[in-house]
Coordinates of C-alpha atoms in Angstrom, one line a residue:
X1 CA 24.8 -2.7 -6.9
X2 CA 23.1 -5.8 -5.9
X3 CA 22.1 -6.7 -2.5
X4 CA 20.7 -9.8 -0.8
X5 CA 17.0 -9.6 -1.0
X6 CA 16.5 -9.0 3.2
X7 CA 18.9 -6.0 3.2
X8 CA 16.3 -4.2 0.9
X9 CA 12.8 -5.8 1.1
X10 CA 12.5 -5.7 4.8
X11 CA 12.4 -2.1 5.7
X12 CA 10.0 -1.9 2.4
X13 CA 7.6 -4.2 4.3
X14 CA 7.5 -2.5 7.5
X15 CA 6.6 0.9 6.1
X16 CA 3.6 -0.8 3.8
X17 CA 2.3 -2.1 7.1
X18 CA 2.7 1.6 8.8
X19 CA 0.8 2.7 5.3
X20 CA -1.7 0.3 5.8
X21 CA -2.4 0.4 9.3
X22 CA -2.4 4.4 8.7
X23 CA -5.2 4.4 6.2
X24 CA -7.3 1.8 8.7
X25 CA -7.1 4.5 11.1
X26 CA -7.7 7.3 9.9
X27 CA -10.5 6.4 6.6
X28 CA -10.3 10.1 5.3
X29 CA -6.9 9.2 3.8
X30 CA -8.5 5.7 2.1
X31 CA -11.0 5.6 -1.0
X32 CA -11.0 7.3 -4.2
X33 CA -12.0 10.2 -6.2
X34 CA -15.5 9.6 -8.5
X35 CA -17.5 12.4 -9.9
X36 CA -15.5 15.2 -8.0
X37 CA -15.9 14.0 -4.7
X38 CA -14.0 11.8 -2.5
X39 CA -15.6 8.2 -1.4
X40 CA -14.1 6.8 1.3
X41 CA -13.3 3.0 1.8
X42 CA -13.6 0.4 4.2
X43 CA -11.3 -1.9 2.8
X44 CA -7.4 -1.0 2.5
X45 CA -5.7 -1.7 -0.7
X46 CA -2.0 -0.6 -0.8
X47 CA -0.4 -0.4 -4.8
X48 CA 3.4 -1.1 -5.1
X49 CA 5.8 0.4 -7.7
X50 CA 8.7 -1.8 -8.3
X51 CA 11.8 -1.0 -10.4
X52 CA 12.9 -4.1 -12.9
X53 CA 15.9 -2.7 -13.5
X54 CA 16.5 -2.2 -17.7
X55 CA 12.8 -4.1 -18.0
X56 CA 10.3 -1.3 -16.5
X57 CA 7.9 -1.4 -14.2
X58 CA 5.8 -3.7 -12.2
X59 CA 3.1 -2.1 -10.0
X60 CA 1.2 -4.8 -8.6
X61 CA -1.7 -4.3 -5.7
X62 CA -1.9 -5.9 -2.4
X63 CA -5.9 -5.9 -2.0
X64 CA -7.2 -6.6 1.5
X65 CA -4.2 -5.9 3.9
X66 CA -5.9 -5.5 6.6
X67 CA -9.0 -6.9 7.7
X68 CA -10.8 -8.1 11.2
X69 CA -8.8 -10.1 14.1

C-alpha cells in the first residue's frame, strides 16, 4: 500500500524529536558501552532504520540533533 510521503513521515519525525529531546534530558539514557561500562555523551546522535521495500535496509544517522539555542 503506498501512501503520500506526509501521511507516514510526519508522525516519524515527531517521535525522533521526543527521542532526541529525551536523551538531552536525561544523559544516563545517551552514550555507549566501552570496556563494560557505560560512557555517557554530551552529544545526541539518533540512528534511523528504514525499510526499502524488496531492496533492504538503509540505517542512516542523524549526528548532532540537538545542540545549544
Amino acid at each position: 500500500v503506498q501512501r503520500p510521503a506526509p501521511e507516514w513521515l510526519v508522525p516519524g519525525v515527531f517521535v525522533a524529536k521526543a527521542i532526541a529531546k529525551a536523551l538531552a534530558r536525561y544523559s544516563e539514557f545517551n552514550g555507549w558501552m566501552e570496556r563494560n561500562a557505560f560512557k555517557p555523551s554530551d552529544a545526541v546522535h539518533l540512528g534511523v532504520s528504514i525499510n526499502i521495500c524488496g531492496s533492504g535496509l538503509v540505517a542512516p544517522a542523524l549526528f548532532d540533533v540537538i545542540y545549544p539555542p
